[in-house]
Structures are given as structure tokens and as C-alpha cells.
PDB file of C-alpha atoms in Angstrom:
ATOM      1  CA  MET A 599      65.511 109.769  87.955  1.00 89.00           C
ATOM      2  CA  LYS A 600      67.440 109.067  91.103  1.00 96.00           C
ATOM      3  CA  ILE A 601      71.539 110.709  91.411  1.00 98.00           C
ATOM      4  CA  ASP A 602      73.833 110.842  93.912  1.00 98.00           C
ATOM      5  CA  LEU A 603      75.548 113.478  94.936  1.00 98.00           C
ATOM      6  CA  ASN A 604      78.768 112.991  96.834  1.00 98.00           C
ATOM      7  CA  SER A 605      81.718 114.348  98.429  1.00 98.00           C
ATOM      8  CA  ASP A 606      84.902 113.182 100.511  1.00 98.00           C
ATOM      9  CA  MET A 607      84.588 114.592 103.985  1.00 97.00           C
ATOM     10  CA  GLY A 608      86.177 114.555 107.393  1.00 98.00           C
ATOM     11  CA  GLU A 609      89.520 114.944 105.839  1.00 97.00           C
ATOM     12  CA  GLY A 610      90.735 117.663 108.339  1.00 95.00           C
ATOM     13  CA  PHE A 611      92.035 116.098 112.161  1.00 94.00           C
ATOM     14  CA  GLY A 612      92.454 117.283 115.043  1.00 91.00           C
ATOM     15  CA  PRO A 613      91.175 121.128 115.713  1.00 90.00           C
ATOM     16  CA  TYR A 614      91.384 121.348 111.504  1.00 92.00           C
ATOM     17  CA  ARG A 615      89.175 121.501 109.041  1.00 92.00           C
ATOM     18  CA  LEU A 616      89.072 120.905 105.421  1.00 90.00           C
ATOM     19  CA  CYS A 617      85.761 122.512 104.489  1.00 91.00           C
ATOM     20  CA  ASP A 618      82.727 123.167 106.441  1.00 95.00           C
ATOM     21  CA  ASP A 619      81.364 119.616 106.791  1.00 97.00           C
ATOM     22  CA  ASP A 620      78.221 120.323 108.710  1.00 97.00           C
ATOM     23  CA  ALA A 621      76.894 122.845 105.704  1.00 97.00           C
ATOM     24  CA  MET A 622      78.486 119.989 103.021  1.00 98.00           C
ATOM     25  CA  MET A 623      76.612 117.202 104.365  1.00 98.00           C
ATOM     26  CA  LYS A 624      72.995 119.247 104.225  1.00 98.00           C
ATOM     27  CA  ILE A 625      73.449 119.408 100.631  1.00 98.00           C
ATOM     28  CA  VAL A 626      74.684 115.642  99.369  1.00 98.00           C
ATOM     29  CA  SER A 627      73.317 112.228  99.447  1.00 98.00           C
ATOM     30  CA  SER A 628      76.379 110.161 100.634  1.00 98.00           C
ATOM     31  CA  ALA A 629      79.491 111.698 102.102  1.00 98.00           C
ATOM     32  CA  ASN A 630      82.833 109.746 101.612  1.00 98.00           C
ATOM     33  CA  ILE A 631      84.558 109.937 105.038  1.00 98.00           C
ATOM     34  CA  ALA A 632      88.634 109.733 105.464  1.00 98.00           C
ATOM     35  CA  CYS A 633      89.493 106.837 107.472  1.00 98.00           C
ATOM     36  CA  GLY A 634      92.416 108.564 109.025  1.00 98.00           C
ATOM     37  CA  PHE A 635      95.828 107.844 106.980  1.00 98.00           C
ATOM     38  CA  HIS A 636      95.620 111.047 104.352  1.00 98.00           C
ATOM     39  CA  GLY A 637      93.034 112.560 106.646  1.00 97.00           C
ATOM     40  CA  GLY A 638      90.791 112.196 109.788  1.00 98.00           C
ATOM     41  CA  ASP A 639      90.866 111.185 112.931  1.00 98.00           C
ATOM     42  CA  PRO A 640      88.636 108.796 115.495  1.00 98.00           C
ATOM     43  CA  ASP A 641      86.533 111.859 116.894  1.00 98.00           C
ATOM     44  CA  THR A 642      86.636 113.213 113.091  1.00 98.00           C
ATOM     45  CA  MET A 643      85.340 110.039 111.712  1.00 98.00           C
ATOM     46  CA  ALA A 644      82.225 110.292 114.728  1.00 98.00           C
ATOM     47  CA  ARG A 645      81.691 113.525 114.120  1.00 98.00           C
ATOM     48  CA  MET A 646      80.797 112.832 110.636  1.00 98.00           C
ATOM     49  CA  VAL A 647      79.091 109.785 110.850  1.00 98.00           C
ATOM     50  CA  ARG A 648      76.841 111.610 113.117  1.00 98.00           C
ATOM     51  CA  LEU A 649      76.244 114.152 110.882  1.00 98.00           C
ATOM     52  CA  ALA A 650      75.582 111.885 107.931  1.00 98.00           C
ATOM     53  CA  LYS A 651      72.843 109.807 110.206  1.00 98.00           C
ATOM     54  CA  VAL A 652      71.338 113.189 111.239  1.00 98.00           C
ATOM     55  CA  ASN A 653      70.994 114.469 107.940  1.00 98.00           C
ATOM     56  CA  GLY A 654      69.662 111.303 106.476  1.00 98.00           C
ATOM     57  CA  VAL A 655      72.833 110.816 104.186  1.00 98.00           C
ATOM     58  CA  GLY A 656      74.964 107.406 103.234  1.00 98.00           C
ATOM     59  CA  ILE A 657      78.176 106.718 104.745  1.00 98.00           C
ATOM     60  CA  GLY A 658      81.523 105.610 102.838  1.00 98.00           C
ATOM     61  CA  ALA A 659      84.877 104.755 103.375  1.00 99.00           C
ATOM     62  CA  HIS A 660      87.841 107.083 101.800  1.00 98.00           C
ATOM     63  CA  PRO A 661      90.975 104.974 102.365  1.00 98.00           C
ATOM     64  CA  GLY A 662      93.941 106.799 101.264  1.00 98.00           C
ATOM     65  CA  LEU A 663      97.549 105.952 102.086  1.00 98.00           C
ATOM     66  CA  PRO A 664      99.492 107.000 105.249  1.00 98.00           C
ATOM     67  CA  ASP A 665     100.599 110.256 103.960  1.00 97.00           C
ATOM     68  CA  ARG A 666      98.829 113.771 105.960  1.00 96.00           C
ATOM     69  CA  MET A 667     101.937 115.560 104.161  1.00 95.00           C
ATOM     70  CA  GLY A 668     101.016 114.855 100.752  1.00 96.00           C
ATOM     71  CA  PHE A 669      96.844 114.110 101.338  1.00 96.00           C
ATOM     72  CA  GLY A 670      97.309 110.913 100.313  1.00 97.00           C
ATOM     73  CA  ARG A 671      98.304 111.859  96.949  1.00 96.00           C
ATOM     74  CA  ARG A 672     101.856 111.066  96.312  1.00 97.00           C
ATOM     75  CA  GLU A 673     102.587 107.224  95.407  1.00 97.00           C
ATOM     76  CA  MET A 674     104.390 105.073  98.097  1.00 97.00           C
ATOM     77  CA  PRO A 675     105.969 101.516  97.416  1.00 96.00           C
ATOM     78  CA  PHE A 676     103.964  99.858  99.379  1.00 98.00           C
ATOM     79  CA  GLN A 677     103.625  95.769  98.695  1.00 98.00           C
ATOM     80  CA  PRO A 678     100.388  94.558  97.580  1.00 98.00           C
ATOM     81  CA  ASP A 679      99.752  92.962 101.173  1.00 98.00           C
ATOM     82  CA  GLU A 680     100.792  96.077 102.959  1.00 98.00           C
ATOM     83  CA  LEU A 681      98.315  98.174 101.146  1.00 98.00           C
ATOM     84  CA  ARG A 682      95.460  95.305 101.537  1.00 98.00           C
ATOM     85  CA  GLN A 683      96.089  95.681 105.122  1.00 98.00           C
ATOM     86  CA  GLN A 684      96.503  99.545 105.159  1.00 98.00           C
ATOM     87  CA  MET A 685      93.002  99.535 103.173  1.00 99.00           C
ATOM     88  CA  LEU A 686      91.236  96.959 105.416  1.00 99.00           C
ATOM     89  CA  TYR A 687      92.506  99.102 108.866  1.00 98.00           C
ATOM     90  CA  GLN A 688      90.452 101.833 107.685  1.00 99.00           C
ATOM     91  CA  LEU A 689      87.319 100.202 106.637  1.00 99.00           C
ATOM     92  CA  GLY A 690      86.994  98.062 110.009  1.00 98.00           C
ATOM     93  CA  ALA A 691      87.523 101.709 111.945  1.00 98.00           C
ATOM     94  CA  LEU A 692      84.772 103.397 110.169  1.00 99.00           C
ATOM     95  CA  ILE A 693      82.373  99.633 109.916  1.00 98.00           C
ATOM     96  CA  ALA A 694      83.119  99.818 114.133  1.00 98.00           C
ATOM     97  CA  ILE A 695      82.582 103.680 114.505  1.00 98.00           C
ATOM     98  CA  ALA A 696      79.197 103.852 112.487  1.00 98.00           C
ATOM     99  CA  ARG A 697      78.038 100.223 113.899  1.00 98.00           C
ATOM    100  CA  SER A 698      78.170 101.804 117.715  1.00 98.00           C
ATOM    101  CA  GLU A 699      75.985 105.043 116.243  1.00 98.00           C
ATOM    102  CA  GLY A 700      73.415 102.826 114.763  1.00 98.00           C
ATOM    103  CA  VAL A 701      73.861 103.354 111.391  1.00 98.00           C
ATOM    104  CA  GLU A 702      76.018 100.998 108.763  1.00 98.00           C
ATOM    105  CA  VAL A 703      78.781 102.193 106.042  1.00 98.00           C
ATOM    106  CA  GLY A 704      76.917 101.108 102.407  1.00 98.00           C
ATOM    107  CA  HIS A 705      79.695 102.176  99.995  1.00 98.00           C
ATOM    108  CA  PHE A 706      84.019 102.488  99.406  1.00 98.00           C
ATOM    109  CA  SER A 707      85.865 104.947  97.416  1.00 98.00           C
ATOM    110  CA  PHE A 708      89.666 104.870  97.562  1.00 98.00           C
ATOM    111  CA  HIS A 709      90.963 108.473  97.979  1.00 98.00           C
ATOM    112  CA  ALA A 710      93.518 109.285  95.402  1.00 96.00           C
ATOM    113  CA  ALA A 711      97.257 107.495  95.143  1.00 98.00           C
ATOM    114  CA  MET A 712      95.557 104.340  96.777  1.00 98.00           C
ATOM    115  CA  GLY A 713      92.873 104.430  93.821  1.00 98.00           C
ATOM    116  CA  ASN A 714      95.330 105.395  90.966  1.00 97.00           C
ATOM    117  CA  MET A 715      97.818 102.460  91.901  1.00 98.00           C
ATOM    118  CA  VAL A 716      94.791  99.699  91.854  1.00 98.00           C
ATOM    119  CA  ASN A 717      93.555 101.173  88.781  1.00 96.00           C
ATOM    120  CA  ARG A 718      96.220 100.367  86.892  1.00 95.00           C
ATOM    121  CA  ASP A 719      97.229  96.262  88.377  1.00 98.00           C
ATOM    122  CA  PRO A 720      94.391  94.129  87.750  1.00 98.00           C
ATOM    123  CA  VAL A 721      96.188  91.656  90.122  1.00 98.00           C
ATOM    124  CA  LEU A 722      96.169  94.295  93.096  1.00 98.00           C
ATOM    125  CA  ALA A 723      92.712  95.082  91.833  1.00 98.00           C
ATOM    126  CA  ASP A 724      91.297  92.023  92.452  1.00 98.00           C
ATOM    127  CA  LEU A 725      93.360  91.679  95.844  1.00 98.00           C
ATOM    128  CA  MET A 726      91.051  94.430  97.134  1.00 99.00           C
ATOM    129  CA  MET A 727      88.097  93.725  96.036  1.00 99.00           C
ATOM    130  CA  ASN A 728      87.925  90.375  97.409  1.00 98.00           C
ATOM    131  CA  ALA A 729      89.155  91.699 100.675  1.00 98.00           C
ATOM    132  CA  ILE A 730      86.345  94.037 100.639  1.00 98.00           C
ATOM    133  CA  ALA A 731      83.836  91.465  99.898  1.00 98.00           C
ATOM    134  CA  ALA A 732      85.255  89.204 102.175  1.00 98.00           C
ATOM    135  CA  VAL A 733      84.253  92.156 104.853  1.00 98.00           C
ATOM    136  CA  ASP A 734      81.213  93.293 103.559  1.00 98.00           C
ATOM    137  CA  ALA A 735      79.747  92.147 100.073  1.00 98.00           C
ATOM    138  CA  LYS A 736      77.118  94.507 100.575  1.00 98.00           C
ATOM    139  CA  LEU A 737      79.398  97.965  99.802  1.00 98.00           C
ATOM    140  CA  VAL A 738      79.030  99.536  97.056  1.00 98.00           C
ATOM    141  CA  VAL A 739      82.430 100.445  95.150  1.00 98.00           C
ATOM    142  CA  PHE A 740      82.633 103.728  93.428  1.00 98.00           C
ATOM    143  CA  VAL A 741      84.171 103.393  89.934  1.00 98.00           C
ATOM    144  CA  THR A 742      85.102 105.179  86.763  1.00 95.00           C
ATOM    145  CA  ALA A 743      83.746 103.675  84.042  1.00 91.00           C
ATOM    146  CA  GLY A 744      86.331 100.782  82.503  1.00 92.00           C
ATOM    147  CA  SER A 745      88.474 100.944  85.030  1.00 96.00           C
ATOM    148  CA  GLU A 746      90.404  98.031  86.506  1.00 98.00           C
ATOM    149  CA  ILE A 747      88.616  98.348  89.977  1.00 98.00           C
ATOM    150  CA  GLU A 748      85.016  98.303  87.951  1.00 98.00           C
ATOM    151  CA  LYS A 749      86.206  95.232  86.577  1.00 98.00           C
ATOM    152  CA  ALA A 750      87.282  93.828  89.785  1.00 98.00           C
ATOM    153  CA  ALA A 751      84.587  94.417  91.979  1.00 98.00           C
ATOM    154  CA  LYS A 752      82.149  93.073  89.486  1.00 98.00           C
ATOM    155  CA  ARG A 753      84.096  89.794  89.425  1.00 98.00           C
ATOM    156  CA  ALA A 754      84.159  90.396  92.975  1.00 98.00           C
ATOM    157  CA  GLY A 755      80.383  90.144  93.263  1.00 98.00           C
ATOM    158  CA  LEU A 756      80.461  93.581  94.722  1.00 98.00           C
ATOM    159  CA  LYS A 757      77.663  96.529  93.407  1.00 98.00           C
ATOM    160  CA  THR A 758      79.479  99.563  91.411  1.00 98.00           C
ATOM    161  CA  LEU A 759      78.803 102.900  91.447  1.00 98.00           C
ATOM    162  CA  VAL A 760      80.088 105.218  87.972  1.00 98.00           C
ATOM    163  CA  LEU A 761      81.006 108.960  88.937  1.00 98.00           C
ATOM    164  CA  PHE A 762      81.081 111.723  86.958  1.00 98.00           C
ATOM    165  CA  LEU A 763      83.870 114.384  88.776  1.00 97.00           C
ATOM    166  CA  ALA A 764      82.040 117.889  88.439  1.00 97.00           C
ATOM    167  CA  ASP A 765      85.214 119.404  89.649  1.00 96.00           C
ATOM    168  CA  ARG A 766      87.637 117.281  87.444  1.00 96.00           C
ATOM    169  CA  ALA A 767      88.744 117.867  83.486  1.00 97.00           C
ATOM    170  CA  TYR A 768      89.275 114.688  81.511  1.00 97.00           C
ATOM    171  CA  ASP A 769      90.586 113.781  78.486  1.00 95.00           C
ATOM    172  CA  SER A 770      89.506 112.153  75.168  1.00 94.00           C
ATOM    173  CA  SER A 771      89.729 108.546  76.555  1.00 92.00           C
ATOM    174  CA  GLY A 772      87.926 109.562  79.432  1.00 93.00           C
ATOM    175  CA  ALA A 773      90.738 109.712  82.338  1.00 92.00           C
ATOM    176  CA  LEU A 774      91.340 112.309  84.368  1.00 94.00           C
ATOM    177  CA  VAL A 775      93.957 114.828  83.311  1.00 96.00           C
ATOM    178  CA  ALA A 776      96.787 114.732  86.277  1.00 92.00           C
ATOM    179  CA  ARG A 777      96.457 117.127  88.933  1.00 92.00           C
ATOM    180  CA  GLY A 778      99.225 119.630  88.590  1.00 88.00           C
ATOM    181  CA  LEU A 779      98.547 120.031  84.957  1.00 94.00           C
ATOM    182  CA  GLN A 780      96.961 123.240  83.741  1.00 94.00           C
ATOM    183  CA  GLY A 781      93.172 123.106  83.439  1.00 95.00           C
ATOM    184  CA  ALA A 782      92.761 119.548  85.413  1.00 96.00           C
ATOM    185  CA  LEU A 783      91.144 121.237  88.434  1.00 96.00           C
ATOM    186  CA  VAL A 784      87.412 122.982  87.073  1.00 96.00           C
ATOM    187  CA  LYS A 785      86.920 125.231  89.958  1.00 93.00           C
ATOM    188  CA  ASP A 786      84.643 128.024  88.186  1.00 95.00           C
ATOM    189  CA  GLU A 787      81.261 128.131  89.549  1.00 96.00           C
ATOM    190  CA  ALA A 788      79.978 128.398  85.085  1.00 97.00           C
ATOM    191  CA  SER A 789      81.928 125.902  83.732  1.00 97.00           C
ATOM    192  CA  VAL A 790      80.541 123.371  86.905  1.00 97.00           C
ATOM    193  CA  ARG A 791      77.133 124.472  86.022  1.00 98.00           C
ATOM    194  CA  ALA A 792      77.365 124.021  82.171  1.00 97.00           C
ATOM    195  CA  ARG A 793      79.207 120.409  82.899  1.00 97.00           C
ATOM    196  CA  VAL A 794      76.666 119.480  84.822  1.00 98.00           C
ATOM    197  CA  ARG A 795      73.821 120.823  83.017  1.00 98.00           C
ATOM    198  CA  ARG A 796      74.980 118.781  79.980  1.00 98.00           C
ATOM    199  CA  PHE A 797      76.142 115.192  81.689  1.00 97.00           C
ATOM    200  CA  LEU A 798      72.470 115.778  83.195  1.00 97.00           C
ATOM    201  CA  MET A 799      70.777 116.497  79.739  1.00 96.00           C
ATOM    202  CA  ASP A 800      72.891 114.699  77.298  1.00 97.00           C
ATOM    203  CA  GLY A 801      75.030 111.887  79.204  1.00 97.00           C
ATOM    204  CA  THR A 802      77.935 113.658  77.671  1.00 98.00           C
ATOM    205  CA  VAL A 803      81.170 115.514  78.786  1.00 97.00           C
ATOM    206  CA  GLU A 804      83.062 117.799  77.498  1.00 97.00           C
ATOM    207  CA  THR A 805      86.874 117.341  77.653  1.00 97.00           C
ATOM    208  CA  ILE A 806      89.929 119.721  78.205  1.00 96.00           C
ATOM    209  CA  ASP A 807      90.447 119.078  74.540  1.00 95.00           C
ATOM    210  CA  GLY A 808      86.946 120.360  73.251  1.00 95.00           C
ATOM    211  CA  THR A 809      85.969 116.949  72.304  1.00 96.00           C
ATOM    212  CA  VAL A 810      82.763 115.677  73.348  1.00 97.00           C
ATOM    213  CA  ILE A 811      82.776 112.088  74.819  1.00 97.00           C
ATOM    214  CA  PRO A 812      80.015 110.061  76.754  1.00 96.00           C
ATOM    215  CA  MET A 813      79.202 109.761  80.240  1.00 96.00           C
ATOM    216  CA  GLN A 814      77.729 107.186  81.992  1.00 91.00           C
ATOM    217  CA  ALA A 815      77.551 107.853  85.614  1.00 97.00           C
ATOM    218  CA  ARG A 816      74.695 107.555  87.992  1.00 97.00           C
ATOM    219  CA  SER A 817      76.579 109.559  90.915  1.00 98.00           C
ATOM    220  CA  ILE A 818      78.202 112.801  90.554  1.00 98.00           C
ATOM    221  CA  LEU A 819      81.117 113.859  93.251  1.00 98.00           C
ATOM    222  CA  VAL A 820      82.646 117.399  94.143  1.00 97.00           C
ATOM    223  CA  HIS A 821      85.743 117.689  96.132  1.00 95.00           C
ATOM    224  CA  SER A 822      85.708 119.059  99.319  1.00 93.00           C
ATOM    225  CA  ASP A 823      88.894 120.292  99.051  1.00 92.00           C
ATOM    226  CA  THR A 824      88.088 122.098  95.575  1.00 94.00           C
ATOM    227  CA  PRO A 825      88.642 125.769  96.223  1.00 92.00           C
ATOM    228  CA  GLY A 826      84.680 127.108  96.897  1.00 96.00           C
ATOM    229  CA  ALA A 827      83.587 123.597  97.111  1.00 97.00           C
ATOM    230  CA  LEU A 828      80.260 124.500  99.143  1.00 97.00           C
ATOM    231  CA  ASP A 829      79.137 127.151  96.193  1.00 97.00           C
ATOM    232  CA  LEU A 830      80.230 124.527  93.808  1.00 98.00           C
ATOM    233  CA  ALA A 831      78.137 121.197  95.208  1.00 98.00           C
ATOM    234  CA  ARG A 832      75.026 124.166  95.419  1.00 98.00           C
ATOM    235  CA  ILE A 833      75.125 124.454  92.402  1.00 98.00           C
ATOM    236  CA  VAL A 834      75.142 120.837  91.473  1.00 98.00           C
ATOM    237  CA  ARG A 835      72.605 120.305  93.471  1.00 98.00           C
ATOM    238  CA  SER A 836      70.252 123.099  92.241  1.00 98.00           C
ATOM    239  CA  GLU A 837      70.856 121.528  88.512  1.00 98.00           C
ATOM    240  CA  ILE A 838      69.917 118.278  89.537  1.00 98.00           C
ATOM    241  CA  GLU A 839      66.950 119.658  91.006  1.00 97.00           C
ATOM    242  CA  ALA A 840      66.166 121.628  87.637  1.00 97.00           C
ATOM    243  CA  ALA A 841      66.494 118.561  85.817  1.00 97.00           C
ATOM    244  CA  GLY A 842      63.915 116.870  87.655  1.00 97.00           C
ATOM    245  CA  ALA A 843      65.900 114.357  89.391  1.00 96.00           C
ATOM    246  CA  THR A 844      65.712 112.959  92.774  1.00 96.00           C
ATOM    247  CA  LEU A 845      68.794 113.324  95.281  1.00 97.00           C
ATOM    248  CA  ALA A 846      69.449 109.490  96.468  1.00 98.00           C
ATOM    249  CA  PRO A 847      72.401 107.886  98.386  1.00 98.00           C
ATOM    250  CA  ALA A 848      75.135 105.101  96.210  1.00 97.00           C
ATOM    251  CA  ALA A 849      73.620 102.501  98.124  1.00 93.00           C
ATOM    252  CA  GLU A 850      70.205 102.597  96.290  1.00 94.00           C
ATOM    253  CA  LEU A 851      71.594 103.086  92.972  1.00 95.00           C
ATOM    254  CA  ALA A 852      73.868 100.613  92.504  1.00 88.00           C
ATOM    255  CA  CYS A 853      74.069  97.681  89.790  1.00 78.00           C
TER     256      CYS A 853
END
């Protein structure tokens, strides 16, 4: 079995670093690179692309809302076409930087509030996915199972890859527990190890209320801003290897 391990990276800017991106890049198989709005800047994006190239890591665009102070986690009242242009601006910037380094962007993953806004609006989801397909129909879109983004991506002819978030709690419907609620963030090493092992062995996850639900994913995400993210990513990778699976970048696994 092949599986992807990915993290949102390059989310600092200027001299500020959110995590040890150099170390994280040696653990993951795919990097979701912030594109300058919620985090990142041109120099940081180029540094991430170069690190990914050296380490053989798949490169993905991770666009968000223009809200550094809120880290892209606060919704903002943009019109649909405004969101479309913001997304395209960020995607195009990373594609240009990657191509200048002799590599390609292979996947796409919305950040936080932008993704939430798209995921509850089928019309907006179609607008966004059609725009992505017009830029590069080979891009793989990270999705949650059964989401509006997944449905719209398939309608647009894009390949998708379902995510399992190792450091976030799910409810019994399979939705993520909202940040800010108690238990939404899973950050202790024993819990992350147990969750990943269950996912790899049984294809299930235990929800915040103790229910066990199916989790049919091919990629595991560890957020780089979760406390202890580097150690958590190492734990996830060790569990993947212990299960006899092989790490592979998102572009190799999507369907």
C-alpha cells in the first residue's frame, strides 16, 4: 500500500518561522506551500520549493484568505469571483516559482476559512474547481470524503485525494470538530499514534464522542502549527512504515 503524508508548510513570512520546515520536509512526502496571503511570501515560497525539490517531496499550493492576523481562519465577506481571483493569484504565483526551479506544482489544498466557505457552497465549489482545471487539469485536489469540493472537483474532471487529519477530531457525521471547541485539536503523541494505527489497520477513526466511523483516505495530514508537529509527523511516518506501507507524493496516488 502507498500512502501520502503531508503538512502545510512555509506559513511564516520574512524572518518569522512557524515550524522547522527544513526538518519537516525530510519527513513528509507532500508539502502544501502557503502562497502569500494567510502566510508565506515570495522568498519563503521559493525556499519551500527548493527544499521540496532537494528532498523529493511533492509540491502543492495552499491558498488562503488575505488575513495574516487571523492566520486565514476567519471568514471574510468576499464575493464568489473575488475568491476565485484570490485563489488563482496564489496558485499562479506558486506555479511560476516552481517552474523557475525546474519543478511542477502537483496538488492543491485549500487553507482553513477559504476551504470552509467553498465546501458549503456547491456553486462556489464549481466556480473554484473549474478555475483550477482551466489552469492545470492535472492538479490533484485534497478533499474530505463526500464534500462539496470533492464533488465539484470530479465534475471539473480533476483528480482528488481524500485526507485523514491526524491532529484534528471528527464528529460522528465525519465532519471536523470546529477549532475552539474542547478536544478539537489532537496533539498528544499517544492519541495521534493510536488514531493513525487504527486508520492504517482498520480504515476507521474514533470520533470525539467515541463512535467509530469509516475513514477511506490515502493521505494523512499533520498541521505544522500544531504544538509538537515535528514529533507528531515522525510518529505518523513510523506508523506508516510499521504497517508495511510506502510513502508516496499525492500526485502518484490520486484517482
